[in-house]
Amino acid sequence: YLANLKDRNEGLYYKLLVENFTEMAPIIYTPTVGWACANYAATYNKPRGMYFTALDRGEMDLMVYNWHTEEVDAIVVTDGSRILGLGDLGIGGLNISIGKLDLYVGAAGFHPGRVLPCVIDVGTNNRDLLDDPDYLGLRQRRLRGAEYVELIDEFVHAVMQRWPRAILQFEDFSTENANKLLERYRYHHNMFNDDIQGTAATALAGIYGALKVQQKTADDLRDLTFVVCGAGSAGMG
């Protein structure tokens, strides 16, 4: 219903989101967005965001000019390989990019016409998706190694050469690739990995806030004991 409202009347959709953010946030993002990703094919009715695939190699520098706005402030991209605690959801990961940018519009004041959700479809290792006749993504095992990195290189080059002032956010990439890609791009592009840096920054901010409430200083951090608890990969240690 909300996706259809957004298509019909974007202004009303964002007014609803901004004025009722506390109630709306868990609907447009976690936990509901997990269901939306897992049921991407069943709920699909029109294209949203930008879709890049392993078959687009050599074309991405031109493809980015298909996007309808000249100014983009924030880009969120995923390859769908580690969606929340649900694992490999392939092309369905696009809904993560859409939902995250809606949060930025509703809570951080980004202009909805200047954000870009993306998915890079490099295949999926999810057998249920590969066997599903309704699956909309590439029906192949995921690219790995140098071939995978070269494809991500091409995407990063394409979006950053068209929108060099945009912030590029990597979202829900598998652990084996997330750190590697962060180190590859962080010193050359305006980018970050939300699952690594965003989660860490939010957790640290919460700890500093708790210390302030207790009238302690940041130096007291060294004396604290932490328990890491969670079902997703963030709770692995």
GROMACS .gro file of N, CA and C in nm, residues 124-229:
model
  318
  124THR      N    1   2.305  -1.517  -0.749
  124THR     CA    2   2.269  -1.554  -0.612
  124THR      C    3   2.311  -1.697  -0.586
  125ASN      N    4   2.348  -1.723  -0.462
  125ASN     CA    5   2.379  -1.860  -0.420
  125ASN      C    6   2.263  -1.922  -0.343
  126ASN      N    7   2.149  -1.852  -0.343
  126ASN     CA    8   2.029  -1.899  -0.275
  126ASN      C    9   1.955  -1.995  -0.369
  127ARG      N   10   1.961  -2.123  -0.338
  127ARG     CA   11   1.902  -2.225  -0.425
  127ARG      C   12   1.752  -2.206  -0.441
  128ASP      N   13   1.684  -2.162  -0.335
  128ASP     CA   14   1.540  -2.140  -0.344
  128ASP      C   15   1.507  -2.034  -0.449
  129LEU      N   16   1.589  -1.928  -0.457
  129LEU     CA   17   1.566  -1.824  -0.557
  129LEU      C   18   1.596  -1.876  -0.697
  130LEU      N   19   1.705  -1.949  -0.712
  130LEU     CA   20   1.742  -2.000  -0.843
  130LEU      C   21   1.637  -2.096  -0.898
  131ASP      N   22   1.569  -2.167  -0.807
  131ASP     CA   23   1.466  -2.262  -0.849
  131ASP      C   24   1.328  -2.199  -0.861
  132ASP      N   25   1.315  -2.073  -0.819
  132ASP     CA   26   1.185  -2.006  -0.820
  132ASP      C   27   1.157  -1.951  -0.961
  133PRO      N   28   1.052  -1.998  -1.028
  133PRO     CA   29   1.025  -1.950  -1.164
  133PRO      C   30   0.991  -1.801  -1.170
  134ASP      N   31   0.954  -1.742  -1.056
  134ASP     CA   32   0.917  -1.600  -1.053
  134ASP      C   33   1.034  -1.509  -1.017
  135TYR      N   34   1.150  -1.567  -0.987
  135TYR     CA   35   1.264  -1.484  -0.947
  135TYR      C   36   1.304  -1.393  -1.062
  136LEU      N   37   1.329  -1.264  -1.034
  136LEU     CA   38   1.353  -1.164  -1.138
  136LEU      C   39   1.500  -1.137  -1.166
  137GLY      N   40   1.588  -1.190  -1.083
  137GLY     CA   41   1.729  -1.162  -1.099
  137GLY      C   42   1.801  -1.262  -1.189
  138LEU      N   43   1.933  -1.245  -1.201
  138LEU     CA   44   2.014  -1.336  -1.282
  138LEU      C   45   2.010  -1.477  -1.223
  139ARG      N   46   1.990  -1.575  -1.308
  139ARG     CA   47   1.986  -1.715  -1.264
  139ARG      C   48   2.124  -1.777  -1.281
  140GLN      N   49   2.214  -1.737  -1.192
  140GLN     CA   50   2.350  -1.789  -1.193
  140GLN      C   51   2.408  -1.777  -1.053
  141ARG      N   52   2.512  -1.854  -1.028
  141ARG     CA   53   2.583  -1.842  -0.901
  141ARG      C   54   2.654  -1.708  -0.897
  142ARG      N   55   2.679  -1.656  -0.779
  142ARG     CA   56   2.741  -1.526  -0.762
  142ARG      C   57   2.882  -1.521  -0.821
  143LEU      N   58   2.912  -1.406  -0.883
  143LEU     CA   59   3.050  -1.382  -0.923
  143LEU      C   60   3.138  -1.375  -0.799
  144ARG      N   61   3.262  -1.415  -0.815
  144ARG     CA   62   3.356  -1.408  -0.703
  144ARG      C   63   3.492  -1.364  -0.756
  145GLY      N   64   3.581  -1.331  -0.664
  145GLY     CA   65   3.718  -1.301  -0.699
  145GLY      C   66   3.734  -1.177  -0.783
  146ALA      N   67   3.833  -1.180  -0.873
  146ALA     CA   68   3.869  -1.062  -0.952
  146ALA      C   69   3.754  -1.016  -1.040
  147GLU      N   70   3.676  -1.108  -1.093
  147GLU     CA   71   3.564  -1.072  -1.180
  147GLU      C   72   3.460  -0.989  -1.105
  148TYR      N   73   3.436  -1.028  -0.980
  148TYR     CA   74   3.341  -0.953  -0.896
  148TYR      C   75   3.394  -0.814  -0.866
  149VAL      N   76   3.519  -0.804  -0.824
  149VAL     CA   77   3.578  -0.676  -0.788
  149VAL      C   78   3.581  -0.581  -0.908
  150GLU      N   79   3.612  -0.632  -1.025
  150GLU     CA   80   3.614  -0.549  -1.146
  150GLU      C   81   3.476  -0.491  -1.175
  151LEU      N   82   3.371  -0.569  -1.152
  151LEU     CA   83   3.235  -0.520  -1.176
  151LEU      C   84   3.200  -0.408  -1.077
  152ILE      N   85   3.235  -0.427  -0.949
  152ILE     CA   86   3.208  -0.323  -0.850
  152ILE      C   87   3.290  -0.199  -0.880
  153ASP      N   88   3.415  -0.217  -0.924
  153ASP     CA   89   3.498  -0.103  -0.966
  153ASP      C   90   3.427  -0.021  -1.074
  154GLU      N   91   3.370  -0.091  -1.170
  154GLU     CA   92   3.304  -0.020  -1.280
  154GLU      C   93   3.183   0.058  -1.230
  155PHE      N   94   3.106  -0.003  -1.140
  155PHE     CA   95   2.990   0.068  -1.084
  155PHE      C   96   3.034   0.193  -1.009
  156VAL      N   97   3.132   0.179  -0.921
  156VAL     CA   98   3.178   0.292  -0.840
  156VAL      C   99   3.228   0.404  -0.930
  157HIS      N  100   3.306   0.369  -1.030
  157HIS     CA  101   3.357   0.471  -1.122
  157HIS      C  102   3.242   0.542  -1.193
  158ALA      N  103   3.141   0.465  -1.236
  158ALA     CA  104   3.030   0.523  -1.313
  158ALA      C  105   2.950   0.622  -1.230
  159VAL      N  106   2.910   0.582  -1.108
  159VAL     CA  107   2.824   0.672  -1.030
  159VAL      C  108   2.902   0.791  -0.976
  160MET      N  109   3.029   0.771  -0.941
  160MET     CA  110   3.106   0.881  -0.885
  160MET      C  111   3.153   0.980  -0.991
  161GLN      N  112   3.167   0.935  -1.115
  161GLN     CA  113   3.206   1.032  -1.219
  161GLN      C  114   3.086   1.115  -1.260
  162ARG      N  115   2.964   1.061  -1.249
  162ARG     CA  116   2.848   1.143  -1.282
  162ARG      C  117   2.808   1.231  -1.164
  163TRP      N  118   2.814   1.177  -1.041
  163TRP     CA  119   2.772   1.253  -0.923
  163TRP      C  120   2.887   1.257  -0.822
  164PRO      N  121   2.993   1.331  -0.851
  164PRO     CA  122   3.114   1.328  -0.767
  164PRO      C  123   3.094   1.382  -0.627
  165ARG      N  124   2.988   1.459  -0.602
  165ARG     CA  125   2.964   1.514  -0.468
  165ARG      C  126   2.873   1.426  -0.384
  166ALA      N  127   2.820   1.321  -0.443
  166ALA     CA  128   2.727   1.234  -0.370
  166ALA      C  129   2.803   1.149  -0.268
  167ILE      N  130   2.733   1.111  -0.161
  167ILE     CA  131   2.786   1.013  -0.067
  167ILE      C  132   2.741   0.876  -0.113
  168LEU      N  133   2.833   0.783  -0.123
  168LEU     CA  134   2.804   0.648  -0.170
  168LEU      C  135   2.807   0.552  -0.051
  169GLN      N  136   2.695   0.491  -0.022
  169GLN     CA  137   2.683   0.401   0.093
  169GLN      C  138   2.670   0.256   0.046
  170PHE      N  139   2.759   0.170   0.095
  170PHE     CA  140   2.750   0.027   0.071
  170PHE      C  141   2.666  -0.035   0.182
  171GLU      N  142   2.568  -0.115   0.144
  171GLU     CA  143   2.471  -0.168   0.240
  171GLU      C  144   2.454  -0.319   0.219
  172ASP      N  145   2.469  -0.394   0.329
  172ASP     CA  146   2.438  -0.538   0.330
  172ASP      C  147   2.515  -0.618   0.226
  173PHE      N  148   2.645  -0.592   0.217
  173PHE     CA  149   2.735  -0.677   0.141
  173PHE      C  150   2.784  -0.789   0.233
  174SER      N  151   2.812  -0.905   0.178
  174SER     CA  152   2.858  -1.017   0.259
  174SER      C  153   2.987  -0.981   0.331
  175THR      N  154   3.010  -1.046   0.444
  175THR     CA  155   3.127  -1.017   0.525
  175THR      C  156   3.256  -1.035   0.446
  176GLU      N  157   3.261  -1.137   0.359
  176GLU     CA  158   3.384  -1.164   0.285
  176GLU      C  159   3.420  -1.050   0.190
  177ASN      N  160   3.320  -0.971   0.148
  177ASN     CA  161   3.346  -0.861   0.055
  177ASN      C  162   3.341  -0.723   0.118
  178ALA      N  163   3.265  -0.707   0.227
  178ALA     CA  164   3.240  -0.574   0.282
  178ALA      C  165   3.369  -0.502   0.322
  179ASN      N  166   3.452  -0.566   0.402
  179ASN     CA  167   3.576  -0.501   0.446
  179ASN      C  168   3.672  -0.477   0.330
  180LYS      N  169   3.679  -0.573   0.241
  180LYS     CA  170   3.769  -0.560   0.126
  180LYS      C  171   3.731  -0.441   0.039
  181LEU      N  172   3.601  -0.424   0.013
  181LEU     CA  173   3.557  -0.313  -0.071
  181LEU      C  174   3.571  -0.179   0.000
  182LEU      N  175   3.547  -0.179   0.131
  182LEU     CA  176   3.564  -0.055   0.208
  182LEU      C  177   3.708  -0.007   0.199
  183GLU      N  178   3.802  -0.096   0.219
  183GLU     CA  179   3.943  -0.057   0.212
  183GLU      C  180   3.983  -0.017   0.070
  184ARG      N  181   3.916  -0.073  -0.028
  184ARG     CA  182   3.951  -0.043  -0.168
  184ARG      C  183   3.910   0.098  -0.208
  185TYR      N  184   3.797   0.147  -0.153
  185TYR     CA  185   3.742   0.273  -0.201
  185TYR      C  186   3.746   0.389  -0.101
  186ARG      N  187   3.762   0.362   0.025
  186ARG     CA  188   3.741   0.466   0.126
  186ARG      C  189   3.838   0.583   0.116
  187TYR      N  190   3.955   0.561   0.064
  187TYR     CA  191   4.055   0.668   0.058
  187TYR      C  192   4.049   0.747  -0.073
  188HIS      N  193   3.963   0.706  -0.164
  188HIS     CA  194   3.957   0.771  -0.295
  188HIS      C  195   3.819   0.826  -0.329
  189HIS      N  196   3.716   0.784  -0.255
  189HIS     CA  197   3.580   0.825  -0.286
  189HIS      C  198   3.506   0.864  -0.158
  190ASN      N  199   3.402   0.943  -0.177
  190ASN     CA  200   3.316   0.986  -0.066
  190ASN      C  201   3.218   0.873  -0.036
  191MET      N  202   3.263   0.770   0.036
  191MET     CA  203   3.182   0.651   0.058
  191MET      C  204   3.202   0.596   0.198
  192PHE      N  205   3.110   0.510   0.239
  192PHE     CA  206   3.125   0.437   0.365
  192PHE      C  207   3.043   0.308   0.358
  193ASN      N  208   3.073   0.217   0.448
  193ASN     CA  209   2.995   0.094   0.462
  193ASN      C  210   2.912   0.105   0.588
  194ASP      N  211   2.781   0.104   0.571
  194ASP     CA  212   2.692   0.127   0.684
  194ASP      C  213   2.702   0.018   0.789
  195ASP      N  214   2.717  -0.107   0.746
  195ASP     CA  215   2.719  -0.219   0.841
  195ASP      C  216   2.846  -0.223   0.924
  196ILE      N  217   2.952  -0.167   0.870
  196ILE     CA  218   3.078  -0.162   0.945
  196ILE      C  219   3.091  -0.030   1.020
  197GLN      N  220   3.088   0.080   0.946
  197GLN     CA  221   3.113   0.211   1.007
  197GLN      C  222   2.987   0.272   1.069
  198GLY      N  223   2.873   0.258   1.001
  198GLY     CA  224   2.749   0.316   1.053
  198GLY      C  225   2.707   0.252   1.183
  199THR      N  226   2.709   0.119   1.188
  199THR     CA  227   2.672   0.049   1.310
  199THR      C  228   2.768   0.082   1.423
  200ALA      N  229   2.897   0.085   1.391
  200ALA     CA  230   2.997   0.115   1.493
  200ALA      C  231   2.979   0.257   1.547
  201ALA      N  232   2.956   0.354   1.458
  201ALA     CA  233   2.940   0.493   1.502
  201ALA      C  234   2.816   0.509   1.589
  202THR      N  235   2.708   0.442   1.552
  202THR     CA  236   2.584   0.450   1.631
  202THR      C  237   2.603   0.387   1.768
  203ALA      N  238   2.668   0.271   1.771
  203ALA     CA  239   2.692   0.205   1.899
  203ALA      C  240   2.780   0.290   1.990
  204LEU      N  241   2.886   0.349   1.932
  204LEU     CA  242   2.977   0.432   2.011
  204LEU      C  243   2.905   0.557   2.062
  205ALA      N  244   2.819   0.616   1.978
  205ALA     CA  245   2.743   0.732   2.022
  205ALA      C  246   2.654   0.697   2.140
  206GLY      N  247   2.592   0.580   2.135
  206GLY     CA  248   2.509   0.536   2.247
  206GLY      C  249   2.588   0.516   2.375
  207ILE      N  250   2.708   0.462   2.360
  207ILE     CA  251   2.795   0.442   2.477
  207ILE      C  252   2.838   0.575   2.536
  208TYR      N  253   2.877   0.669   2.450
  208TYR     CA  254   2.915   0.801   2.499
  208TYR      C  255   2.798   0.870   2.568
  209GLY      N  256   2.678   0.852   2.512
  209GLY     CA  257   2.560   0.910   2.576
  209GLY      C  258   2.535   0.851   2.712
  210ALA      N  259   2.553   0.719   2.724
  210ALA     CA  260   2.533   0.653   2.853
  210ALA      C  261   2.637   0.698   2.955
  211LEU      N  262   2.760   0.718   2.909
  211LEU     CA  263   2.865   0.768   2.999
  211LEU      C  264   2.830   0.909   3.049
  212LYS      N  265   2.777   0.991   2.960
  212LYS     CA  266   2.741   1.127   2.998
  212LYS      C  267   2.631   1.127   3.103
  213VAL      N  268   2.532   1.039   3.086
  213VAL     CA  269   2.424   1.028   3.184
  213VAL      C  270   2.480   0.990   3.321
  214GLN      N  271   2.583   0.906   3.321
  214GLN     CA  272   2.645   0.862   3.446
  214GLN      C  273   2.752   0.960   3.496
  215GLN      N  274   2.762   1.075   3.428
  215GLN     CA  275   2.860   1.178   3.463
  215GLN      C  276   3.003   1.123   3.458
  216LYS      N  277   3.026   1.041   3.356
  216LYS     CA  278   3.160   0.988   3.333
  216LYS      C  279   3.216   1.047   3.204
  217THR      N  280   3.345   1.031   3.184
  217THR     CA  281   3.410   1.084   3.065
  217THR      C  282   3.439   0.971   2.966
  218ALA      N  283   3.481   1.011   2.847
  218ALA     CA  284   3.514   0.912   2.745
  218ALA      C  285   3.629   0.822   2.790
  219ASP      N  286   3.715   0.873   2.875
  219ASP     CA  287   3.827   0.791   2.923
  219ASP      C  288   3.780   0.672   3.005
  220ASP      N  289   3.659   0.682   3.061
  220ASP     CA  290   3.607   0.572   3.141
  220ASP      C  291   3.566   0.453   3.056
  221LEU      N  292   3.568   0.469   2.923
  221LEU     CA  293   3.532   0.362   2.832
  221LEU      C  294   3.618   0.239   2.855
  222ARG      N  295   3.745   0.262   2.891
  222ARG     CA  296   3.839   0.151   2.907
  222ARG      C  297   3.803   0.060   3.024
  223ASP      N  298   3.721   0.110   3.116
  223ASP     CA  299   3.686   0.031   3.234
  223ASP      C  300   3.554  -0.044   3.219
  224LEU      N  301   3.487  -0.029   3.105
  224LEU     CA  302   3.357  -0.092   3.085
  224LEU      C  303   3.371  -0.235   3.032
  225THR      N  304   3.269  -0.316   3.060
  225THR     CA  305   3.260  -0.451   3.006
  225THR      C  306   3.140  -0.457   2.912
  226PHE      N  307   3.157  -0.516   2.794
  226PHE     CA  308   3.052  -0.517   2.693
  226PHE      C  309   3.005  -0.658   2.664
  227VAL      N  310   2.876  -0.672   2.642
  227VAL     CA  311   2.818  -0.797   2.596
  227VAL      C  312   2.762  -0.773   2.455
  228VAL      N  313   2.811  -0.849   2.358
  228VAL     CA  314   2.762  -0.838   2.221
  228VAL      C  315   2.655  -0.945   2.201
  229CYS      N  316   2.535  -0.901   2.166
  229CYS     CA  317   2.422  -0.993   2.156
  229CYS      C  318   2.345  -0.964   2.028
   0.00000   0.00000   0.00000
